[in-house]
Amino acid sequence: MSDPIPAPVPGGLDVRWHAGWPSAKHDPAPEIQVHAYDESTLILRQNMSVHFEAPFVFLLLGAERALLLDTGATADPRHFPLRRTVDAAIDAWLARHPHDGYGLVVAHTHGHGDHIAGDPQFAGRPHTSVVGPDLASVTAFYGLPDWPDGAATLDLGDRVLDVLPGPGHEPAAVLLHDRRTGLLFTGDTLYPGHLYVRDLAAFTATVDRLLAFCERHPVTHVLGCHIEMTTTAGESYPRGTTHQPDEPPLQMSVAQVRALRAALREIGGRPGAHPYEEFVVHVEDVAGPVAD
């Protein structure tokens, strides 16, 4: 019998995310906001004044290597110094936890441009693996030959992540759960914003897979990669907005996963934009209702 998985240790999310500036060119904030959820878990947000998508990026540090999950929406390090920020964070961590040959895995929640643009900044970095965003690279790296069935794990050294296939928004999307913190990273599948359903059957299966996982594993917070809603239920910022002063928190919960499944059932395959209290579901023109 395997040893039981320890209960997750939650960190802190007492943070006000920078949400752009009335005049983007006069924004005094740095290009990247960094919040330490705990000593070994950093949440980074790209400044909305640099790119309206303002994606979140996650750096998880294990005993032997770190995982950088997504690389943001801007390639040029002069405007988005992701490599410099990540290197500084890893150096600070290694000063407290020395480890020769410490590695870095650069991977993605999915392969859309606002999540992979910074990949070239890590080309040639020592002890670094950059996982391609295409389906063949994703399935080979994680060991998921039966995609979209099956699951995998990624061990960073005394820190294990569960990896689930997550297609529907994008064909090679993945969902990751950090056993240490209980954080569930859902990419663009679920976040307080516009959820674009490209493949309804695959997206619904992903949400079902996610719910089944949540029933068996402790989840402290659900973290997507954007904030696009306002604090008024059912109201969202228009695409392209570069100043969002009235944002809700990033973190969601398993209750919102259930709410998303209920929304898909209610929508029943009808194309178009369907607003709900904490997200807007955009269904492309697909045939057939969502299965119960």
PDB file of C-alpha atoms in Angstrom:
ATOM      1  CA  MET A   1       0.000   0.000   0.000  1.00  0.00           C
ATOM      2  CA  SER A   2       1.356   3.433  -0.949  1.00  0.00           C
ATOM      3  CA  ASP A   3       1.830   6.123   1.664  1.00  0.00           C
ATOM      4  CA  PRO A   4      -1.096   8.560   1.955  1.00  0.00           C
ATOM      5  CA  ILE A   5      -0.689  11.932   0.264  1.00  0.00           C
ATOM      6  CA  PRO A   6      -0.199  14.621   2.939  1.00  0.00           C
ATOM      7  CA  ALA A   7      -2.869  17.264   3.289  1.00  0.00           C
ATOM      8  CA  PRO A   8      -2.056  20.348   1.215  1.00  0.00           C
ATOM      9  CA  VAL A   9      -0.535  23.359   2.919  1.00  0.00           C
ATOM     10  CA  PRO A  10      -2.294  26.528   1.722  1.00  0.00           C
ATOM     11  CA  GLY A  11      -0.417  29.761   1.160  1.00  0.00           C
ATOM     12  CA  GLY A  12      -1.561  33.367   0.951  1.00  0.00           C
ATOM     13  CA  LEU A  13      -3.651  35.150  -1.648  1.00  0.00           C
ATOM     14  CA  ASP A  14      -4.001  38.463   0.116  1.00  0.00           C
ATOM     15  CA  VAL A  15      -2.956  40.431  -2.952  1.00  0.00           C
ATOM     16  CA  ARG A  16      -4.389  43.193  -5.092  1.00  0.00           C
ATOM     17  CA  TRP A  17      -3.462  42.491  -8.686  1.00  0.00           C
ATOM     18  CA  HIS A  18      -2.336  45.407 -10.788  1.00  0.00           C
ATOM     19  CA  ALA A  19      -4.989  45.817 -13.474  1.00  0.00           C
ATOM     20  CA  GLY A  20      -3.523  48.316 -15.903  1.00  0.00           C
ATOM     21  CA  TRP A  21      -3.630  52.087 -15.901  1.00  0.00           C
ATOM     22  CA  PRO A  22      -5.902  54.744 -17.458  1.00  0.00           C
ATOM     23  CA  SER A  23      -3.025  55.683 -19.773  1.00  0.00           C
ATOM     24  CA  ALA A  24      -0.985  52.583 -20.587  1.00  0.00           C
ATOM     25  CA  LYS A  25       2.164  54.481 -21.594  1.00  0.00           C
ATOM     26  CA  HIS A  26       2.199  56.256 -18.228  1.00  0.00           C
ATOM     27  CA  ASP A  27       1.703  53.134 -16.103  1.00  0.00           C
ATOM     28  CA  PRO A  28       4.182  53.347 -13.180  1.00  0.00           C
ATOM     29  CA  ALA A  29       3.933  49.652 -12.283  1.00  0.00           C
ATOM     30  CA  PRO A  30       6.573  47.096 -13.347  1.00  0.00           C
ATOM     31  CA  GLU A  31       6.032  44.891 -16.377  1.00  0.00           C
ATOM     32  CA  ILE A  32       5.524  41.850 -14.134  1.00  0.00           C
ATOM     33  CA  GLN A  33       3.849  41.696 -10.737  1.00  0.00           C
ATOM     34  CA  VAL A  34       5.175  38.886  -8.524  1.00  0.00           C
ATOM     35  CA  HIS A  35       3.260  37.488  -5.560  1.00  0.00           C
ATOM     36  CA  ALA A  36       4.678  34.785  -3.295  1.00  0.00           C
ATOM     37  CA  TYR A  37       1.843  32.404  -2.470  1.00  0.00           C
ATOM     38  CA  ASP A  38       4.447  30.696  -0.321  1.00  0.00           C
ATOM     39  CA  GLU A  39       8.226  30.448  -0.359  1.00  0.00           C
ATOM     40  CA  SER A  40       8.226  27.971  -3.253  1.00  0.00           C
ATOM     41  CA  THR A  41       5.155  29.092  -5.220  1.00  0.00           C
ATOM     42  CA  LEU A  42       5.147  32.357  -7.143  1.00  0.00           C
ATOM     43  CA  ILE A  43       2.241  33.824  -9.091  1.00  0.00           C
ATOM     44  CA  LEU A  44       3.239  36.334 -11.774  1.00  0.00           C
ATOM     45  CA  ARG A  45       0.966  38.622 -13.741  1.00  0.00           C
ATOM     46  CA  GLN A  46       1.936  40.398 -16.924  1.00  0.00           C
ATOM     47  CA  ASN A  47       1.080  44.083 -16.778  1.00  0.00           C
ATOM     48  CA  MET A  48      -2.099  44.873 -18.719  1.00  0.00           C
ATOM     49  CA  SER A  49      -0.399  48.025 -20.002  1.00  0.00           C
ATOM     50  CA  VAL A  50       2.115  45.780 -21.794  1.00  0.00           C
ATOM     51  CA  HIS A  51      -0.510  43.393 -23.210  1.00  0.00           C
ATOM     52  CA  PHE A  52      -4.259  43.534 -22.685  1.00  0.00           C
ATOM     53  CA  GLU A  53      -4.500  39.790 -22.013  1.00  0.00           C
ATOM     54  CA  ALA A  54      -2.546  40.289 -18.745  1.00  0.00           C
ATOM     55  CA  PRO A  55      -1.997  36.533 -18.356  1.00  0.00           C
ATOM     56  CA  PHE A  56      -0.932  34.916 -15.122  1.00  0.00           C
ATOM     57  CA  VAL A  57       2.203  32.770 -15.067  1.00  0.00           C
ATOM     58  CA  PHE A  58       3.144  30.336 -12.310  1.00  0.00           C
ATOM     59  CA  LEU A  59       6.548  29.322 -10.951  1.00  0.00           C
ATOM     60  CA  LEU A  60       6.605  26.215  -8.748  1.00  0.00           C
ATOM     61  CA  LEU A  61       9.910  25.278  -7.129  1.00  0.00           C
ATOM     62  CA  GLY A  62      10.707  21.722  -6.113  1.00  0.00           C
ATOM     63  CA  ALA A  63      13.798  20.251  -4.527  1.00  0.00           C
ATOM     64  CA  GLU A  64      15.397  19.283  -7.868  1.00  0.00           C
ATOM     65  CA  ARG A  65      13.814  21.532 -10.476  1.00  0.00           C
ATOM     66  CA  ALA A  66      11.214  24.214 -11.002  1.00  0.00           C
ATOM     67  CA  LEU A  67       8.204  24.390 -13.281  1.00  0.00           C
ATOM     68  CA  LEU A  68       7.371  27.589 -15.117  1.00  0.00           C
ATOM     69  CA  LEU A  69       3.783  27.219 -16.264  1.00  0.00           C
ATOM     70  CA  ASP A  70       3.168  29.489 -19.269  1.00  0.00           C
ATOM     71  CA  THR A  71       5.382  32.291 -20.564  1.00  0.00           C
ATOM     72  CA  GLY A  72       2.993  35.163 -21.194  1.00  0.00           C
ATOM     73  CA  ALA A  73       1.891  37.209 -24.171  1.00  0.00           C
ATOM     74  CA  THR A  74       5.025  39.166 -25.156  1.00  0.00           C
ATOM     75  CA  ALA A  75       8.267  37.847 -26.592  1.00  0.00           C
ATOM     76  CA  ASP A  76      10.515  40.911 -26.262  1.00  0.00           C
ATOM     77  CA  PRO A  77      12.345  40.851 -22.908  1.00  0.00           C
ATOM     78  CA  ARG A  78      12.680  44.641 -23.032  1.00  0.00           C
ATOM     79  CA  HIS A  79       8.914  44.888 -22.542  1.00  0.00           C
ATOM     80  CA  PHE A  80       8.381  41.624 -20.658  1.00  0.00           C
ATOM     81  CA  PRO A  81      11.513  40.512 -18.762  1.00  0.00           C
ATOM     82  CA  LEU A  82      10.240  37.069 -17.831  1.00  0.00           C
ATOM     83  CA  ARG A  83      13.577  35.240 -18.039  1.00  0.00           C
ATOM     84  CA  ARG A  84      15.246  37.839 -15.816  1.00  0.00           C
ATOM     85  CA  THR A  85      12.391  37.660 -13.294  1.00  0.00           C
ATOM     86  CA  VAL A  86      12.396  33.869 -13.185  1.00  0.00           C
ATOM     87  CA  ASP A  87      16.183  33.646 -12.899  1.00  0.00           C
ATOM     88  CA  ALA A  88      16.161  36.107  -9.994  1.00  0.00           C
ATOM     89  CA  ALA A  89      13.451  34.121  -8.212  1.00  0.00           C
ATOM     90  CA  ILE A  90      15.283  30.816  -8.686  1.00  0.00           C
ATOM     91  CA  ASP A  91      18.598  32.337  -7.563  1.00  0.00           C
ATOM     92  CA  ALA A  92      16.946  33.661  -4.402  1.00  0.00           C
ATOM     93  CA  TRP A  93      15.405  30.261  -3.706  1.00  0.00           C
ATOM     94  CA  LEU A  94      18.700  28.451  -4.307  1.00  0.00           C
ATOM     95  CA  ALA A  95      20.452  30.779  -1.881  1.00  0.00           C
ATOM     96  CA  ARG A  96      18.235  29.243   0.795  1.00  0.00           C
ATOM     97  CA  HIS A  97      18.139  25.718  -0.694  1.00  0.00           C
ATOM     98  CA  PRO A  98      21.438  25.058  -2.523  1.00  0.00           C
ATOM     99  CA  HIS A  99      21.279  22.417  -5.263  1.00  0.00           C
ATOM    100  CA  ASP A 100      23.848  21.912  -8.023  1.00  0.00           C
ATOM    101  CA  GLY A 101      22.445  21.602 -11.517  1.00  0.00           C
ATOM    102  CA  TYR A 102      19.006  22.829 -10.518  1.00  0.00           C
ATOM    103  CA  GLY A 103      16.651  22.351 -13.462  1.00  0.00           C
ATOM    104  CA  LEU A 104      13.796  24.289 -14.997  1.00  0.00           C
ATOM    105  CA  VAL A 105      10.865  22.922 -16.986  1.00  0.00           C
ATOM    106  CA  VAL A 106       9.033  25.472 -19.122  1.00  0.00           C
ATOM    107  CA  ALA A 107       5.593  24.121 -19.964  1.00  0.00           C
ATOM    108  CA  HIS A 108       2.147  25.496 -20.761  1.00  0.00           C
ATOM    109  CA  THR A 109      -1.490  25.235 -19.837  1.00  0.00           C
ATOM    110  CA  HIS A 110      -2.127  25.363 -23.591  1.00  0.00           C
ATOM    111  CA  GLY A 111      -0.578  26.619 -26.790  1.00  0.00           C
ATOM    112  CA  HIS A 112      -2.273  29.923 -27.551  1.00  0.00           C
ATOM    113  CA  GLY A 113      -0.010  32.874 -28.236  1.00  0.00           C
ATOM    114  CA  ASP A 114      -0.689  34.728 -24.987  1.00  0.00           C
ATOM    115  CA  HIS A 115       0.651  31.725 -23.062  1.00  0.00           C
ATOM    116  CA  ILE A 116       3.764  30.808 -25.077  1.00  0.00           C
ATOM    117  CA  ALA A 117       5.176  34.085 -26.433  1.00  0.00           C
ATOM    118  CA  GLY A 118       8.020  34.228 -23.913  1.00  0.00           C
ATOM    119  CA  ASP A 119       9.367  30.755 -24.737  1.00  0.00           C
ATOM    120  CA  PRO A 120      12.321  32.067 -26.812  1.00  0.00           C
ATOM    121  CA  GLN A 121      13.669  33.887 -23.740  1.00  0.00           C
ATOM    122  CA  PHE A 122      14.588  30.476 -22.307  1.00  0.00           C
ATOM    123  CA  ALA A 123      16.373  29.136 -25.390  1.00  0.00           C
ATOM    124  CA  GLY A 124      19.869  28.034 -24.442  1.00  0.00           C
ATOM    125  CA  ARG A 125      19.301  28.422 -20.708  1.00  0.00           C
ATOM    126  CA  PRO A 126      21.335  25.738 -18.862  1.00  0.00           C
ATOM    127  CA  HIS A 127      19.506  22.804 -17.281  1.00  0.00           C
ATOM    128  CA  THR A 128      16.259  23.866 -18.959  1.00  0.00           C
ATOM    129  CA  SER A 129      13.645  21.923 -20.904  1.00  0.00           C
ATOM    130  CA  VAL A 130      11.046  23.816 -22.926  1.00  0.00           C
ATOM    131  CA  VAL A 131       8.042  21.623 -23.700  1.00  0.00           C
ATOM    132  CA  GLY A 132       6.566  22.337 -27.101  1.00  0.00           C
ATOM    133  CA  PRO A 133       2.915  23.386 -27.021  1.00  0.00           C
ATOM    134  CA  ASP A 134       1.784  20.964 -29.753  1.00  0.00           C
ATOM    135  CA  LEU A 135      -0.092  17.795 -28.861  1.00  0.00           C
ATOM    136  CA  ALA A 136       2.733  15.416 -29.800  1.00  0.00           C
ATOM    137  CA  SER A 137       5.195  17.265 -27.550  1.00  0.00           C
ATOM    138  CA  VAL A 138       2.737  17.461 -24.656  1.00  0.00           C
ATOM    139  CA  THR A 139       1.760  13.794 -24.709  1.00  0.00           C
ATOM    140  CA  ALA A 140       5.389  12.678 -25.088  1.00  0.00           C
ATOM    141  CA  PHE A 141       6.689  14.841 -22.245  1.00  0.00           C
ATOM    142  CA  TYR A 142       4.046  13.875 -19.699  1.00  0.00           C
ATOM    143  CA  GLY A 143       3.628  10.283 -20.886  1.00  0.00           C
ATOM    144  CA  LEU A 144      -0.011  10.401 -21.999  1.00  0.00           C
ATOM    145  CA  PRO A 145      -0.229   7.947 -24.909  1.00  0.00           C
ATOM    146  CA  ASP A 146      -4.015   7.476 -24.626  1.00  0.00           C
ATOM    147  CA  TRP A 147      -4.904  11.174 -24.834  1.00  0.00           C
ATOM    148  CA  PRO A 148      -7.409  12.492 -23.881  1.00  0.00           C
ATOM    149  CA  ASP A 149      -7.758   9.542 -21.512  1.00  0.00           C
ATOM    150  CA  GLY A 150      -5.379   8.809 -18.678  1.00  0.00           C
ATOM    151  CA  ALA A 151      -3.422  10.981 -16.267  1.00  0.00           C
ATOM    152  CA  ALA A 152       0.211  11.555 -15.412  1.00  0.00           C
ATOM    153  CA  THR A 153       2.430  13.025 -12.724  1.00  0.00           C
ATOM    154  CA  LEU A 154       5.330  15.462 -12.831  1.00  0.00           C
ATOM    155  CA  ASP A 155       7.824  15.230  -9.950  1.00  0.00           C
ATOM    156  CA  LEU A 156       9.852  18.369  -9.260  1.00  0.00           C
ATOM    157  CA  GLY A 157      11.637  16.740  -6.327  1.00  0.00           C
ATOM    158  CA  ASP A 158       9.561  16.348  -3.160  1.00  0.00           C
ATOM    159  CA  ARG A 159       6.780  18.103  -5.049  1.00  0.00           C
ATOM    160  CA  VAL A 160       4.430  16.125  -7.274  1.00  0.00           C
ATOM    161  CA  LEU A 161       1.900  17.531  -9.710  1.00  0.00           C
ATOM    162  CA  ASP A 162      -0.999  15.601 -11.201  1.00  0.00           C
ATOM    163  CA  VAL A 163      -1.509  16.216 -14.921  1.00  0.00           C
ATOM    164  CA  LEU A 164      -4.875  15.778 -16.658  1.00  0.00           C
ATOM    165  CA  PRO A 165      -5.690  16.169 -20.349  1.00  0.00           C
ATOM    166  CA  GLY A 166      -7.787  19.299 -20.824  1.00  0.00           C
ATOM    167  CA  PRO A 167      -8.780  19.764 -24.485  1.00  0.00           C
ATOM    168  CA  GLY A 168     -11.806  21.751 -25.577  1.00  0.00           C
ATOM    169  CA  HIS A 169     -10.531  25.307 -25.468  1.00  0.00           C
ATOM    170  CA  GLU A 170      -7.357  24.188 -27.256  1.00  0.00           C
ATOM    171  CA  PRO A 171      -6.460  20.656 -28.412  1.00  0.00           C
ATOM    172  CA  ALA A 172      -3.304  20.196 -26.284  1.00  0.00           C
ATOM    173  CA  ALA A 173      -4.472  21.937 -23.090  1.00  0.00           C
ATOM    174  CA  VAL A 174      -3.614  20.373 -19.729  1.00  0.00           C
ATOM    175  CA  LEU A 175      -4.822  20.833 -16.160  1.00  0.00           C
ATOM    176  CA  LEU A 176      -2.347  20.538 -13.287  1.00  0.00           C
ATOM    177  CA  HIS A 177      -2.855  19.949  -9.567  1.00  0.00           C
ATOM    178  CA  ASP A 178      -0.099  20.649  -7.063  1.00  0.00           C
ATOM    179  CA  ARG A 179      -0.317  18.147  -4.248  1.00  0.00           C
ATOM    180  CA  ARG A 180       1.781  20.292  -1.913  1.00  0.00           C
ATOM    181  CA  THR A 181      -0.478  23.357  -1.980  1.00  0.00           C
ATOM    182  CA  GLY A 182      -3.714  21.905  -3.334  1.00  0.00           C
ATOM    183  CA  LEU A 183      -3.698  24.516  -6.117  1.00  0.00           C
ATOM    184  CA  LEU A 184      -5.491  23.465  -9.295  1.00  0.00           C
ATOM    185  CA  PHE A 185      -4.274  25.223 -12.453  1.00  0.00           C
ATOM    186  CA  THR A 186      -7.002  25.351 -15.094  1.00  0.00           C
ATOM    187  CA  GLY A 187      -5.485  27.589 -17.774  1.00  0.00           C
ATOM    188  CA  ASP A 188      -8.246  29.010 -19.983  1.00  0.00           C
ATOM    189  CA  THR A 189     -10.697  26.217 -19.177  1.00  0.00           C
ATOM    190  CA  LEU A 190     -11.980  28.045 -16.096  1.00  0.00           C
ATOM    191  CA  TYR A 191     -11.223  31.538 -14.793  1.00  0.00           C
ATOM    192  CA  PRO A 192     -13.293  34.646 -13.982  1.00  0.00           C
ATOM    193  CA  GLY A 193     -13.721  35.728 -17.569  1.00  0.00           C
ATOM    194  CA  HIS A 194     -14.576  34.703 -21.113  1.00  0.00           C
ATOM    195  CA  LEU A 195     -14.410  30.923 -21.566  1.00  0.00           C
ATOM    196  CA  TYR A 196     -14.083  30.090 -25.259  1.00  0.00           C
ATOM    197  CA  VAL A 197     -15.340  26.611 -26.117  1.00  0.00           C
ATOM    198  CA  ARG A 198     -13.808  25.539 -29.429  1.00  0.00           C
ATOM    199  CA  ASP A 199     -14.774  21.844 -29.195  1.00  0.00           C
ATOM    200  CA  LEU A 200     -17.910  21.395 -27.108  1.00  0.00           C
ATOM    201  CA  ALA A 201     -17.702  17.623 -26.657  1.00  0.00           C
ATOM    202  CA  ALA A 202     -14.039  17.753 -25.662  1.00  0.00           C
ATOM    203  CA  PHE A 203     -14.593  20.738 -23.357  1.00  0.00           C
ATOM    204  CA  THR A 204     -17.498  19.022 -21.604  1.00  0.00           C
ATOM    205  CA  ALA A 205     -15.452  15.860 -21.149  1.00  0.00           C
ATOM    206  CA  THR A 206     -12.644  17.966 -19.673  1.00  0.00           C
ATOM    207  CA  VAL A 207     -14.993  19.562 -17.138  1.00  0.00           C
ATOM    208  CA  ASP A 208     -16.338  16.120 -16.219  1.00  0.00           C
ATOM    209  CA  ARG A 209     -12.777  14.860 -15.820  1.00  0.00           C
ATOM    210  CA  LEU A 210     -11.980  17.842 -13.639  1.00  0.00           C
ATOM    211  CA  LEU A 211     -15.010  17.315 -11.412  1.00  0.00           C
ATOM    212  CA  ALA A 212     -14.189  13.644 -10.948  1.00  0.00           C
ATOM    213  CA  PHE A 213     -10.638  14.591  -9.953  1.00  0.00           C
ATOM    214  CA  CYS A 214     -11.864  17.197  -7.471  1.00  0.00           C
ATOM    215  CA  GLU A 215     -14.079  14.614  -5.778  1.00  0.00           C
ATOM    216  CA  ARG A 216     -11.004  12.493  -4.976  1.00  0.00           C
ATOM    217  CA  HIS A 217      -8.356  15.142  -4.247  1.00  0.00           C
ATOM    218  CA  PRO A 218      -8.138  18.169  -1.955  1.00  0.00           C
ATOM    219  CA  VAL A 219      -8.287  21.463  -3.839  1.00  0.00           C
ATOM    220  CA  THR A 220      -7.540  24.704  -2.005  1.00  0.00           C
ATOM    221  CA  HIS A 221      -8.007  27.118  -4.929  1.00  0.00           C
ATOM    222  CA  VAL A 222      -8.720  26.948  -8.650  1.00  0.00           C
ATOM    223  CA  LEU A 223      -6.387  29.283 -10.549  1.00  0.00           C
ATOM    224  CA  GLY A 224      -6.954  30.161 -14.192  1.00  0.00           C
ATOM    225  CA  CYS A 225      -4.817  32.474 -16.300  1.00  0.00           C
ATOM    226  CA  HIS A 226      -6.877  35.668 -16.670  1.00  0.00           C
ATOM    227  CA  ILE A 227      -9.325  37.987 -14.936  1.00  0.00           C
ATOM    228  CA  GLU A 228     -11.939  39.533 -17.231  1.00  0.00           C
ATOM    229  CA  MET A 229     -15.057  39.842 -15.057  1.00  0.00           C
ATOM    230  CA  THR A 230     -16.003  42.794 -12.880  1.00  0.00           C
ATOM    231  CA  THR A 231     -17.137  42.548  -9.263  1.00  0.00           C
ATOM    232  CA  THR A 232     -20.721  42.961 -10.499  1.00  0.00           C
ATOM    233  CA  ALA A 233     -22.166  39.495 -11.060  1.00  0.00           C
ATOM    234  CA  GLY A 234     -22.499  38.659 -14.742  1.00  0.00           C
ATOM    235  CA  GLU A 235     -20.638  41.725 -16.012  1.00  0.00           C
ATOM    236  CA  SER A 236     -17.337  41.423 -17.877  1.00  0.00           C
ATOM    237  CA  TYR A 237     -14.797  43.789 -19.356  1.00  0.00           C
ATOM    238  CA  PRO A 238     -14.772  43.962 -23.178  1.00  0.00           C
ATOM    239  CA  ARG A 239     -11.950  42.172 -24.951  1.00  0.00           C
ATOM    240  CA  GLY A 240      -8.980  44.506 -25.383  1.00  0.00           C
ATOM    241  CA  THR A 241      -9.554  46.441 -22.155  1.00  0.00           C
ATOM    242  CA  THR A 242      -6.270  47.725 -20.687  1.00  0.00           C
ATOM    243  CA  HIS A 243      -7.559  49.117 -17.383  1.00  0.00           C
ATOM    244  CA  GLN A 244      -9.761  46.970 -15.140  1.00  0.00           C
ATOM    245  CA  PRO A 245     -10.076  48.767 -11.790  1.00  0.00           C
ATOM    246  CA  ASP A 246     -13.022  46.677 -10.611  1.00  0.00           C
ATOM    247  CA  GLU A 247     -11.709  43.128 -10.828  1.00  0.00           C
ATOM    248  CA  PRO A 248     -12.736  40.136  -8.690  1.00  0.00           C
ATOM    249  CA  PRO A 249     -10.034  37.870  -7.231  1.00  0.00           C
ATOM    250  CA  LEU A 250      -8.234  35.404  -9.477  1.00  0.00           C
ATOM    251  CA  GLN A 251      -8.941  32.391  -7.302  1.00  0.00           C
ATOM    252  CA  MET A 252     -12.057  30.290  -7.747  1.00  0.00           C
ATOM    253  CA  SER A 253     -13.206  27.064  -6.105  1.00  0.00           C
ATOM    254  CA  VAL A 254     -14.592  23.636  -6.894  1.00  0.00           C
ATOM    255  CA  ALA A 255     -18.046  25.197  -6.618  1.00  0.00           C
ATOM    256  CA  GLN A 256     -17.281  27.167  -9.792  1.00  0.00           C
ATOM    257  CA  VAL A 257     -16.246  23.952 -11.557  1.00  0.00           C
ATOM    258  CA  ARG A 258     -19.690  22.588 -10.705  1.00  0.00           C
ATOM    259  CA  ALA A 259     -21.281  25.842 -11.855  1.00  0.00           C
ATOM    260  CA  LEU A 260     -19.484  25.566 -15.194  1.00  0.00           C
ATOM    261  CA  ARG A 261     -20.791  22.035 -15.709  1.00  0.00           C
ATOM    262  CA  ALA A 262     -24.314  23.181 -14.878  1.00  0.00           C
ATOM    263  CA  ALA A 263     -23.930  26.054 -17.333  1.00  0.00           C
ATOM    264  CA  LEU A 264     -22.869  23.691 -20.116  1.00  0.00           C
ATOM    265  CA  ARG A 265     -25.914  21.547 -19.427  1.00  0.00           C
ATOM    266  CA  GLU A 266     -28.180  24.585 -19.501  1.00  0.00           C
ATOM    267  CA  ILE A 267     -26.620  25.979 -22.674  1.00  0.00           C
ATOM    268  CA  GLY A 268     -27.178  22.649 -24.385  1.00  0.00           C
ATOM    269  CA  GLY A 269     -24.934  23.337 -27.350  1.00  0.00           C
ATOM    270  CA  ARG A 270     -26.498  26.674 -28.348  1.00  0.00           C
ATOM    271  CA  PRO A 271     -23.783  28.780 -29.984  1.00  0.00           C
ATOM    272  CA  GLY A 272     -23.020  32.276 -28.813  1.00  0.00           C
ATOM    273  CA  ALA A 273     -22.088  34.100 -25.615  1.00  0.00           C
ATOM    274  CA  HIS A 274     -23.807  32.945 -22.427  1.00  0.00           C
ATOM    275  CA  PRO A 275     -23.136  35.153 -19.362  1.00  0.00           C
ATOM    276  CA  TYR A 276     -23.195  33.725 -15.852  1.00  0.00           C
ATOM    277  CA  GLU A 277     -22.349  35.315 -12.521  1.00  0.00           C
ATOM    278  CA  GLU A 278     -18.636  34.469 -12.531  1.00  0.00           C
ATOM    279  CA  PHE A 279     -17.813  33.737 -16.170  1.00  0.00           C
ATOM    280  CA  VAL A 280     -19.114  34.025 -19.735  1.00  0.00           C
ATOM    281  CA  VAL A 281     -19.251  30.844 -21.819  1.00  0.00           C
ATOM    282  CA  HIS A 282     -18.701  31.364 -25.549  1.00  0.00           C
ATOM    283  CA  VAL A 283     -19.773  28.332 -27.575  1.00  0.00           C
ATOM    284  CA  GLU A 284     -18.732  28.085 -31.191  1.00  0.00           C
ATOM    285  CA  ASP A 285     -21.269  26.915 -33.744  1.00  0.00           C
ATOM    286  CA  VAL A 286     -21.349  23.196 -33.014  1.00  0.00           C
ATOM    287  CA  ALA A 287     -24.019  20.590 -33.594  1.00  0.00           C
ATOM    288  CA  GLY A 288     -25.790  18.654 -30.870  1.00  0.00           C
ATOM    289  CA  PRO A 289     -26.574  19.208 -27.186  1.00  0.00           C
ATOM    290  CA  VAL A 290     -24.192  18.678 -24.301  1.00  0.00           C
ATOM    291  CA  ALA A 291     -24.583  15.173 -22.894  1.00  0.00           C
ATOM    292  CA  ASP A 292     -25.777  14.853 -19.308  1.00  0.00           C
TER     293      ASP A 292
END
